[in-house]
Amino acid sequence: MAKVLIIGAGGVGGVCVHKCAQVPEVFSDIVLASRTLSKCDAIAASVKRKTGRTITTAKVDADNVPELVQLINAHKPDIVVNLALPYQDLTIMDACLETGVPYLDTANYEPLDEAKFEYKWQWAYQDRFKDAGLMALLGSGFDPGVTNVYCAYAMKHLFDEIHELDIIDCNAGDHGHPFATNFNPEINIREVTARGRYWERGEWVETDPLSWSMMYKFPEGIGPKKCFLMYHEELESLVINIKGLKRARFWMTFSDNYLNHLRVLENVGMTGIEPVEHNGQQIVPLQFLKSVLPEPASLGGRTKGRTCIGCKMKGLKNGEVKNYFIYNICDHEACYDEVESQAISYTTGVPAMIGAMMMVTGAWKGEGVFNMEQLDPDPFMDKLNIHGLPWVVVDLDKQ
Ligand code: NDP
């Protein structure tokens, strides 16, 4: 029986709270804190409707360490689950160290003024978490998160060495808006407009943003979709932790409509992260854009279709070449029926809950800062099947 403190009342935070509430035998107490208390209260009302459980809500500015320390000391949780924005990772880690509470997040730290997608700032906390005897689990969403666990599972059960890895993320859903992002628009647009990067023969190769594409035929009736090569943060830890990797790439599908809108927004400067002067005030164009786009959490009721995210891997088992695709398919409308959210937030919020469950039940133990593939994949994979993200392994040589 554990008390979880979830910080961040957005799309992902909402799902995670619902999923924790569905497992009262593990999460006996749930506290949700965020910058806007009314958003916490709206989630609490949704959880009450769906599960009958009452959760505690609180207001916090997660950029402020003393405020976080006060919140953590007031509630004394067994774990802090950070589902605010990547900008808050380090302040929340600092507060966890100060109060002696384990930490979990779903996205790596980002400084406000540069789009880097690097683990270096959080890996630098290794000794401090080790010395404090605390565990910090990084990237317990879907990608990063489940994709890392798929790799660890493949390494443990399917391969002796993995040589080629393609992580492929397809959202075949439609929210009916001309343009909206499925998770925080600022983070999403920063990611998509950044230069592409993949790992080959021991070094990183850069590409122009969205300049490489391939067609991939997705399973279970989704069919062929155009996928674009992007850099994604899980590649950084996977190339270190997965034995024998010679090439690792990340691909994401985008509709022509999304790309056309993005191109126009970029061309007129609306995706910039440098402040500009407007009516005597400094504003960041991308932050302004975020404030006029639909909130990801509002897309739930109107999104139809499915997502398919998986890892395609080629490697050796007993000297023989093997090819596998491990994937999950998630239905937007089914997610909404269950937790009043679309599938992108669902596929992130469920693994955040499972990661927290691994930590508070002791299935995953450790002192220091961990990426997901460093831990035993089996108990996590079991819980994915139970808690709404079932997976499939396809032997591509037998199709
Ligand atoms: P949202 O923008 O919907 O939610 C973010 C929440 O954090 C909001 O409630 C926001 O408050 C709150 N917040 C922001 N700043 C602060 C602050 N200083 N103090 C307290 N609360 C704050 O984002 P998502 O739910 O879509 O994403 C949440 C996280 O999940 C992000 O880090 C994102 O990168 C990550 N993610 C990871 C994925 C994965 O697969 N690994 C996939 C998708 C997302 P307010 O409402 O007041 O603005």
Short mmCIF file of C-alpha atoms and ligand atoms in Angstrom, two decimals:
data_model
loop_
_atom_site.label_atom_id
_atom_site.label_comp_id
_atom_site.label_asym_id
_atom_site.label_seq_id
_atom_site.Cartn_x
_atom_site.Cartn_y
_atom_site.Cartn_z
CA MET A 1 0.00 0.00 0.00
CA ALA A 2 1.62 3.24 -1.12
CA LYS A 3 0.97 6.94 -1.37
CA VAL A 4 1.80 8.45 -4.77
CA LEU A 5 2.25 12.16 -5.43
CA ILE A 6 1.68 12.99 -9.10
CA ILE A 7 2.81 16.43 -10.29
CA GLY A 8 1.22 17.80 -13.49
CA ALA A 9 -2.50 17.84 -14.27
CA GLY A 10 -2.30 17.68 -18.07
CA GLY A 11 -3.26 14.90 -20.48
CA VAL A 12 -0.70 12.40 -19.14
CA GLY A 13 -1.20 13.32 -15.47
CA GLY A 14 -4.94 12.74 -15.85
CA VAL A 15 -4.47 9.23 -17.24
CA CYS A 16 -1.89 8.31 -14.62
CA VAL A 17 -4.19 9.37 -11.79
CA HIS A 18 -7.04 7.29 -13.26
CA LYS A 19 -4.81 4.26 -13.68
CA CYS A 20 -3.42 4.53 -10.14
CA ALA A 21 -6.99 4.85 -8.85
CA GLN A 22 -7.83 1.57 -10.61
CA VAL A 23 -5.23 -0.25 -8.48
CA PRO A 24 -6.15 0.60 -4.87
CA GLU A 25 -4.30 -2.46 -3.58
CA VAL A 26 -1.03 -0.77 -4.65
CA PHE A 27 -1.90 2.95 -4.64
CA SER A 28 -3.90 3.40 -1.46
CA ASP A 29 -3.50 7.21 -1.49
CA ILE A 30 -3.20 9.53 -4.46
CA VAL A 31 -2.26 13.20 -4.38
CA LEU A 32 -2.34 15.28 -7.58
CA ALA A 33 -0.60 18.65 -7.57
CA SER A 34 -0.13 21.11 -10.40
CA ARG A 35 0.19 24.79 -11.24
CA THR A 36 -3.58 25.22 -11.82
CA LEU A 37 -5.64 23.74 -8.99
CA SER A 38 -8.88 23.72 -11.04
CA LYS A 39 -7.28 21.26 -13.50
CA CYS A 40 -6.41 18.92 -10.59
CA ASP A 41 -9.97 19.20 -9.31
CA ALA A 42 -11.42 18.42 -12.76
CA ILE A 43 -9.31 15.24 -12.90
CA ALA A 44 -10.32 14.34 -9.34
CA ALA A 45 -14.00 14.69 -10.38
CA SER A 46 -13.44 12.47 -13.42
CA VAL A 47 -11.73 9.82 -11.24
CA LYS A 48 -14.62 9.99 -8.76
CA ARG A 49 -17.09 9.44 -11.62
CA LYS A 50 -15.19 6.51 -13.05
CA THR A 51 -13.85 4.72 -9.96
CA GLY A 52 -15.66 6.23 -6.97
CA ARG A 53 -12.29 7.04 -5.38
CA THR A 54 -11.44 10.36 -3.77
CA ILE A 55 -8.02 11.83 -4.45
CA THR A 56 -6.32 14.77 -2.78
CA THR A 57 -5.43 17.82 -4.89
CA ALA A 58 -2.96 20.65 -4.29
CA LYS A 59 -1.45 23.64 -6.03
CA VAL A 60 2.30 23.80 -6.62
CA ASP A 61 4.78 25.70 -8.73
CA ALA A 62 7.16 22.92 -9.70
CA ASP A 63 9.84 25.42 -10.76
CA ASN A 64 10.20 26.30 -7.09
CA VAL A 65 12.18 23.78 -4.98
CA PRO A 66 11.13 25.08 -1.52
CA GLU A 67 7.46 24.93 -2.58
CA LEU A 68 7.94 21.37 -3.78
CA VAL A 69 9.73 20.39 -0.57
CA GLN A 70 6.86 21.82 1.45
CA LEU A 71 4.33 19.86 -0.64
CA ILE A 72 6.27 16.60 -0.32
CA ASN A 73 6.76 17.05 3.42
CA ALA A 74 3.08 17.83 3.88
CA HIS A 75 1.94 14.63 2.12
CA LYS A 76 4.90 12.26 2.75
CA PRO A 77 4.46 10.19 -0.44
CA ASP A 78 6.33 6.94 -1.17
CA ILE A 79 7.07 8.16 -4.69
CA VAL A 80 6.88 11.36 -6.73
CA VAL A 81 5.69 10.90 -10.34
CA ASN A 82 6.66 13.93 -12.41
CA LEU A 83 4.17 14.50 -15.24
CA ALA A 84 4.68 18.25 -15.49
CA LEU A 85 6.94 19.44 -18.30
CA PRO A 86 10.57 18.50 -18.99
CA TYR A 87 11.57 21.98 -17.73
CA GLN A 88 10.64 20.91 -14.18
CA ASP A 89 12.65 17.64 -14.04
CA LEU A 90 15.64 19.02 -12.16
CA THR A 91 13.71 21.04 -9.58
CA ILE A 92 11.55 18.00 -8.81
CA MET A 93 14.65 15.76 -8.58
CA ASP A 94 16.22 18.30 -6.20
CA ALA A 95 13.09 18.28 -4.03
CA CYS A 96 13.04 14.46 -3.98
CA LEU A 97 16.67 14.40 -2.83
CA GLU A 98 15.96 16.95 -0.13
CA THR A 99 12.97 15.00 1.19
CA GLY A 100 14.31 11.45 0.61
CA VAL A 101 11.58 10.30 -1.82
CA PRO A 102 12.07 8.20 -5.02
CA TYR A 103 11.48 9.95 -8.38
CA LEU A 104 9.97 8.98 -11.76
CA ASP A 105 9.38 10.93 -14.99
CA THR A 106 8.48 10.40 -18.65
CA ALA A 107 10.65 12.92 -20.50
CA ASN A 108 14.21 14.15 -20.17
CA TYR A 109 15.11 17.58 -18.80
CA GLU A 110 15.02 20.43 -21.29
CA PRO A 111 16.42 23.90 -20.63
CA LEU A 112 13.86 26.51 -21.66
CA ASP A 113 16.18 28.25 -24.10
CA GLU A 114 17.58 25.29 -26.09
CA ALA A 115 16.01 22.15 -27.58
CA LYS A 116 18.55 19.44 -26.81
CA PHE A 117 16.83 16.20 -25.78
CA GLU A 118 19.83 14.97 -23.82
CA TYR A 119 20.09 12.98 -20.59
CA LYS A 120 23.32 14.65 -19.48
CA TRP A 121 21.68 16.92 -16.89
CA GLN A 122 19.77 14.07 -15.25
CA TRP A 123 22.57 11.50 -15.50
CA ALA A 124 24.65 14.03 -13.56
CA TYR A 125 22.39 13.24 -10.55
CA GLN A 126 23.65 9.64 -10.46
CA ASP A 127 25.93 10.00 -7.42
CA ARG A 128 23.50 12.14 -5.47
CA PHE A 129 20.67 9.59 -5.80
CA LYS A 130 23.09 6.72 -5.08
CA ASP A 131 24.47 8.43 -2.00
CA ALA A 132 20.94 9.13 -0.77
CA GLY A 133 19.99 5.45 -1.33
CA LEU A 134 17.16 6.57 -3.64
CA MET A 135 15.99 5.44 -7.06
CA ALA A 136 15.19 7.81 -9.93
CA LEU A 137 13.53 6.20 -12.95
CA LEU A 138 13.82 8.22 -16.17
CA GLY A 139 11.47 8.08 -19.14
CA SER A 140 8.67 5.78 -17.94
CA GLY A 141 6.24 6.73 -20.72
CA PHE A 142 5.76 4.91 -24.04
CA ASP A 143 8.60 6.34 -26.09
CA PRO A 144 10.78 6.67 -24.08
CA GLY A 145 9.57 4.00 -21.74
CA VAL A 146 7.80 0.96 -23.15
CA THR A 147 10.05 1.06 -26.23
CA ASN A 148 13.09 0.76 -23.94
CA VAL A 149 11.43 -2.14 -22.09
CA TYR A 150 10.64 -3.86 -25.44
CA CYS A 151 14.36 -3.65 -26.24
CA ALA A 152 15.31 -5.12 -22.85
CA TYR A 153 12.72 -7.90 -23.34
CA ALA A 154 14.08 -8.66 -26.82
CA MET A 155 17.63 -8.73 -25.44
CA LYS A 156 16.58 -11.11 -22.66
CA HIS A 157 14.33 -13.48 -24.62
CA LEU A 158 14.72 -13.11 -28.38
CA PHE A 159 18.31 -12.20 -29.26
CA ASP A 160 21.92 -12.68 -28.18
CA GLU A 161 22.78 -9.42 -29.92
CA ILE A 162 20.56 -6.74 -31.47
CA HIS A 163 22.25 -5.13 -34.48
CA GLU A 164 19.52 -2.91 -35.94
CA LEU A 165 16.73 -1.12 -34.11
CA ASP A 166 13.94 0.96 -35.63
CA ILE A 167 11.48 2.46 -33.18
CA ILE A 168 8.33 3.30 -35.13
CA ASP A 169 5.57 5.51 -33.72
CA CYS A 170 2.33 5.72 -35.67
CA ASN A 171 -0.70 7.75 -34.70
CA ALA A 172 -3.37 6.74 -37.19
CA GLY A 173 -5.96 8.73 -35.23
CA ASP A 174 -7.87 11.87 -36.21
CA HIS A 175 -9.01 14.59 -33.78
CA GLY A 176 -10.91 16.60 -36.39
CA HIS A 177 -9.08 19.92 -35.72
CA PRO A 178 -7.19 21.50 -38.65
CA PHE A 179 -4.05 21.48 -36.45
CA ALA A 180 -3.40 20.30 -32.90
CA THR A 181 -0.69 18.34 -31.13
CA ASN A 182 -1.43 15.20 -29.14
CA PHE A 183 0.84 16.12 -26.27
CA ASN A 184 2.20 19.39 -24.98
CA PRO A 185 2.49 21.53 -28.16
CA GLU A 186 5.70 23.24 -27.09
CA ILE A 187 7.55 19.97 -26.49
CA ASN A 188 5.99 18.28 -29.53
CA ILE A 189 6.89 21.09 -31.95
CA ARG A 190 10.40 21.47 -30.53
CA GLU A 191 10.92 17.74 -31.10
CA VAL A 192 9.55 17.68 -34.64
CA THR A 193 11.36 20.79 -35.87
CA ALA A 194 14.74 19.70 -34.47
CA ARG A 195 17.39 18.18 -36.75
CA GLY A 196 17.07 14.42 -37.19
CA ARG A 197 19.77 12.14 -35.79
CA TYR A 198 20.42 8.41 -35.78
CA TRP A 199 23.15 6.10 -34.58
CA GLU A 200 25.29 4.15 -37.01
CA ARG A 201 28.55 2.26 -36.45
CA GLY A 202 29.39 4.03 -33.25
CA GLU A 203 28.53 7.57 -34.18
CA TRP A 204 25.59 9.96 -34.56
CA VAL A 205 24.58 10.96 -38.08
CA GLU A 206 22.55 14.18 -38.49
CA THR A 207 19.80 14.80 -41.05
CA ASP A 208 17.76 17.90 -41.91
CA PRO A 209 14.42 18.01 -40.02
CA LEU A 210 11.93 15.50 -41.48
CA SER A 211 14.08 15.03 -44.61
CA TRP A 212 14.16 11.20 -44.50
CA SER A 213 11.06 9.08 -44.80
CA MET A 214 10.01 5.49 -45.40
CA MET A 215 6.72 3.67 -45.91
CA TYR A 216 5.92 1.10 -43.23
CA LYS A 217 3.02 -1.33 -43.31
CA PHE A 218 1.48 -1.32 -39.85
CA PRO A 219 -0.33 -4.42 -38.59
CA GLU A 220 -3.95 -5.09 -37.72
CA GLY A 221 -5.51 -3.17 -40.57
CA ILE A 222 -3.73 0.17 -40.01
CA GLY A 223 -1.80 -0.42 -43.25
CA PRO A 224 1.02 1.52 -44.95
CA LYS A 225 1.94 4.95 -43.57
CA LYS A 226 4.75 7.40 -44.30
CA CYS A 227 7.19 7.61 -41.38
CA PHE A 228 9.78 10.37 -40.88
CA LEU A 229 13.18 9.94 -39.25
CA MET A 230 13.56 12.04 -36.09
CA TYR A 231 15.85 12.13 -33.13
CA HIS A 232 14.21 10.77 -30.01
CA GLU A 233 15.69 10.75 -26.54
CA GLU A 234 15.56 7.01 -25.83
CA LEU A 235 18.17 6.43 -28.53
CA GLU A 236 20.80 8.03 -26.29
CA SER A 237 20.51 5.46 -23.50
CA LEU A 238 19.69 2.48 -25.74
CA VAL A 239 22.90 2.78 -27.77
CA ILE A 240 24.79 2.55 -24.49
CA ASN A 241 22.78 -0.23 -22.84
CA ILE A 242 21.78 -2.59 -25.69
CA LYS A 243 24.56 -4.98 -26.61
CA GLY A 244 25.83 -5.08 -30.19
CA LEU A 245 23.75 -2.23 -31.65
CA LYS A 246 25.17 -1.10 -34.98
CA ARG A 247 22.27 1.12 -36.03
CA ALA A 248 19.40 2.72 -34.11
CA ARG A 249 16.76 5.01 -35.59
CA PHE A 250 13.42 6.53 -34.59
CA TRP A 251 10.51 7.15 -36.96
CA MET A 252 7.16 8.90 -36.55
CA THR A 253 4.16 9.17 -38.86
CA PHE A 254 2.73 12.60 -39.74
CA SER A 255 -0.18 13.43 -42.00
CA ASP A 256 0.33 15.77 -44.95
CA ASN A 257 -2.09 18.16 -43.25
CA TYR A 258 0.01 18.29 -40.03
CA LEU A 259 3.21 18.83 -42.01
CA ASN A 260 1.70 21.61 -44.17
CA HIS A 261 0.52 23.50 -41.09
CA LEU A 262 3.85 23.01 -39.39
CA ARG A 263 5.75 24.26 -42.42
CA VAL A 264 3.70 27.46 -42.56
CA LEU A 265 4.06 28.04 -38.79
CA GLU A 266 7.82 27.54 -39.09
CA ASN A 267 8.10 29.79 -42.15
CA VAL A 268 6.38 32.66 -40.36
CA GLY A 269 8.49 32.21 -37.23
CA MET A 270 5.78 30.90 -34.90
CA THR A 271 7.81 27.86 -33.78
CA GLY A 272 10.82 29.89 -32.55
CA ILE A 273 12.00 29.54 -28.94
CA GLU A 274 13.95 32.82 -28.82
CA PRO A 275 11.98 35.70 -27.21
CA VAL A 276 10.77 38.47 -29.54
CA GLU A 277 9.51 41.95 -28.67
CA HIS A 278 5.73 42.39 -28.96
CA ASN A 279 3.99 45.60 -27.84
CA GLY A 280 6.86 46.36 -25.48
CA GLN A 281 6.79 42.83 -24.02
CA GLN A 282 9.12 39.88 -24.57
CA ILE A 283 7.23 36.81 -25.79
CA VAL A 284 8.42 33.40 -27.01
CA PRO A 285 6.60 32.63 -30.30
CA LEU A 286 6.25 28.91 -29.54
CA GLN A 287 4.78 29.65 -26.10
CA PHE A 288 2.28 32.03 -27.68
CA LEU A 289 1.41 29.40 -30.28
CA LYS A 290 0.76 26.91 -27.45
CA SER A 291 -1.73 29.27 -25.90
CA VAL A 292 -3.84 29.42 -29.08
CA LEU A 293 -3.72 25.68 -29.92
CA PRO A 294 -6.18 23.15 -28.45
CA GLU A 295 -5.06 21.67 -25.12
CA PRO A 296 -3.95 18.03 -25.63
CA ALA A 297 -6.20 17.05 -22.73
CA SER A 298 -9.21 18.44 -24.66
CA LEU A 299 -8.73 16.13 -27.65
CA GLY A 300 -9.94 13.03 -25.84
CA GLY A 301 -13.62 13.13 -26.66
CA ARG A 302 -13.13 13.83 -30.37
CA THR A 303 -10.22 11.58 -31.41
CA LYS A 304 -10.94 8.43 -33.39
CA GLY A 305 -8.64 5.72 -34.72
CA ARG A 306 -5.65 3.88 -33.29
CA THR A 307 -1.97 4.22 -32.47
CA CYS A 308 0.68 1.59 -33.14
CA ILE A 309 4.08 2.02 -31.51
CA GLY A 310 6.72 -0.65 -31.72
CA CYS A 311 10.33 -1.73 -32.05
CA LYS A 312 11.54 -3.49 -35.19
CA MET A 313 14.75 -5.32 -34.47
CA LYS A 314 17.29 -7.39 -36.38
CA GLY A 315 20.00 -9.39 -34.68
CA LEU A 316 21.44 -12.79 -33.87
CA LYS A 317 20.15 -15.72 -31.82
CA ASN A 318 22.36 -18.80 -31.62
CA GLY A 319 24.26 -17.55 -34.67
CA GLU A 320 21.10 -17.20 -36.75
CA VAL A 321 19.76 -13.86 -38.11
CA LYS A 322 16.38 -12.98 -36.56
CA ASN A 323 13.88 -10.17 -37.21
CA TYR A 324 11.09 -9.21 -34.81
CA PHE A 325 8.53 -6.44 -34.39
CA ILE A 326 7.14 -5.90 -30.88
CA TYR A 327 4.22 -3.49 -30.75
CA ASN A 328 1.10 -2.23 -29.03
CA ILE A 329 -2.07 -0.99 -30.65
CA CYS A 330 -4.19 1.46 -28.69
CA ASP A 331 -7.65 2.75 -29.63
CA HIS A 332 -8.39 6.44 -28.97
CA GLU A 333 -12.10 5.97 -28.33
CA ALA A 334 -11.60 2.98 -26.02
CA CYS A 335 -9.17 5.13 -23.98
CA TYR A 336 -11.74 7.89 -23.76
CA ASP A 337 -14.41 5.47 -22.56
CA GLU A 338 -12.05 4.21 -19.86
CA VAL A 339 -10.28 7.34 -18.59
CA GLU A 340 -11.66 10.30 -20.57
CA SER A 341 -8.44 10.81 -22.56
CA GLN A 342 -7.01 10.10 -26.03
CA ALA A 343 -4.49 7.34 -26.72
CA ILE A 344 -1.31 9.48 -26.75
CA SER A 345 -1.82 10.53 -23.13
CA TYR A 346 -3.04 7.00 -22.33
CA THR A 347 0.02 5.27 -23.77
CA THR A 348 2.19 7.58 -21.61
CA GLY A 349 0.12 7.64 -18.40
CA VAL A 350 -0.23 3.85 -18.15
CA PRO A 351 3.55 3.15 -18.22
CA ALA A 352 4.07 5.98 -15.72
CA MET A 353 1.68 4.17 -13.36
CA ILE A 354 3.35 0.80 -14.03
CA GLY A 355 6.82 2.26 -13.44
CA ALA A 356 5.61 3.67 -10.13
CA MET A 357 4.08 0.29 -9.31
CA MET A 358 7.42 -1.44 -10.06
CA MET A 359 9.15 0.92 -7.64
CA VAL A 360 6.71 0.98 -4.74
CA THR A 361 6.22 -2.81 -4.79
CA GLY A 362 9.98 -3.43 -4.93
CA ALA A 363 9.76 -5.29 -8.28
CA TRP A 364 12.33 -2.75 -9.45
CA LYS A 365 14.89 -1.68 -6.89
CA GLY A 366 18.01 0.38 -7.16
CA GLU A 367 20.01 3.30 -5.93
CA GLY A 368 20.88 5.95 -8.47
CA VAL A 369 19.44 7.15 -11.78
CA PHE A 370 18.10 4.47 -14.17
CA ASN A 371 16.82 4.28 -17.72
CA MET A 372 14.10 1.72 -18.27
CA GLU A 373 16.13 -0.87 -20.23
CA GLN A 374 18.50 -1.26 -17.28
CA LEU A 375 15.82 -3.06 -15.25
CA ASP A 376 14.23 -6.51 -15.59
CA PRO A 377 11.61 -6.19 -18.37
CA ASP A 378 9.47 -9.18 -17.36
CA PRO A 379 7.38 -7.78 -14.49
CA PHE A 380 6.77 -4.55 -16.44
CA MET A 381 5.76 -6.46 -19.59
CA ASP A 382 3.32 -8.55 -17.51
CA LYS A 383 1.67 -5.43 -16.14
CA LEU A 384 1.34 -3.87 -19.62
CA ASN A 385 -0.93 -6.78 -20.57
CA ILE A 386 -3.02 -6.34 -17.45
CA HIS A 387 -3.35 -2.56 -17.40
CA GLY A 388 -4.41 -1.68 -20.94
CA LEU A 389 -1.35 -1.79 -23.22
CA PRO A 390 -1.13 -5.43 -24.42
CA TRP A 391 1.80 -6.20 -26.69
CA VAL A 392 2.43 -8.56 -29.58
CA VAL A 393 5.69 -10.11 -30.79
CA VAL A 394 5.82 -10.86 -34.52
CA ASP A 395 8.56 -13.04 -35.99
CA LEU A 396 9.00 -11.15 -39.27
CA ASP A 397 10.77 -14.12 -40.89
CA LYS A 398 7.66 -16.26 -40.46
CA GLN A 399 5.15 -13.86 -42.04
P1 NDP B 1 0.34 18.98 -20.69
O1 NDP B 1 0.83 20.29 -21.19
O2 NDP B 1 -1.02 18.49 -21.06
O3 NDP B 1 0.43 18.96 -19.08
C1 NDP B 1 1.51 19.45 -18.35
C2 NDP B 1 1.01 19.79 -16.97
O4 NDP B 1 2.11 20.24 -16.18
C3 NDP B 1 -0.04 20.90 -16.96
O5 NDP B 1 -1.07 20.56 -16.07
C4 NDP B 1 0.75 22.10 -16.44
O6 NDP B 1 0.01 23.04 -15.71
C5 NDP B 1 1.72 21.42 -15.51
N1 NDP B 1 2.84 22.30 -15.27
C6 NDP B 1 3.62 22.95 -16.17
N2 NDP B 1 4.53 23.71 -15.57
C7 NDP B 1 4.32 23.56 -14.25
C8 NDP B 1 4.92 24.11 -13.09
N3 NDP B 1 5.94 24.96 -13.17
N4 NDP B 1 4.44 23.74 -11.89
C9 NDP B 1 3.41 22.87 -11.77
N5 NDP B 1 2.80 22.32 -12.83
C10 NDP B 1 3.24 22.67 -14.04
O7 NDP B 1 1.44 17.91 -21.12
P2 NDP B 1 1.26 16.33 -21.26
O8 NDP B 1 0.41 15.82 -20.16
O9 NDP B 1 0.93 16.02 -22.65
O10 NDP B 1 2.77 15.84 -21.01
C11 NDP B 1 3.29 15.67 -19.70
C12 NDP B 1 4.71 15.14 -19.79
O11 NDP B 1 4.71 13.88 -20.45
C13 NDP B 1 5.65 16.04 -20.60
O12 NDP B 1 6.89 16.07 -19.96
C14 NDP B 1 5.77 15.32 -21.92
O13 NDP B 1 6.99 15.62 -22.58
C15 NDP B 1 5.72 13.89 -21.45
N6 NDP B 1 5.34 12.93 -22.51
C16 NDP B 1 6.06 11.78 -22.62
C17 NDP B 1 5.73 10.84 -23.57
C18 NDP B 1 6.44 9.53 -23.62
O14 NDP B 1 5.98 8.63 -24.33
N7 NDP B 1 7.52 9.33 -22.90
C19 NDP B 1 4.65 11.08 -24.55
C20 NDP B 1 3.88 12.27 -24.28
C21 NDP B 1 4.26 13.18 -23.30
P3 NDP B 1 -0.97 24.11 -16.41
O15 NDP B 1 -2.15 23.30 -16.78
O16 NDP B 1 -1.25 25.10 -15.35
O17 NDP B 1 -0.25 24.66 -17.60
#
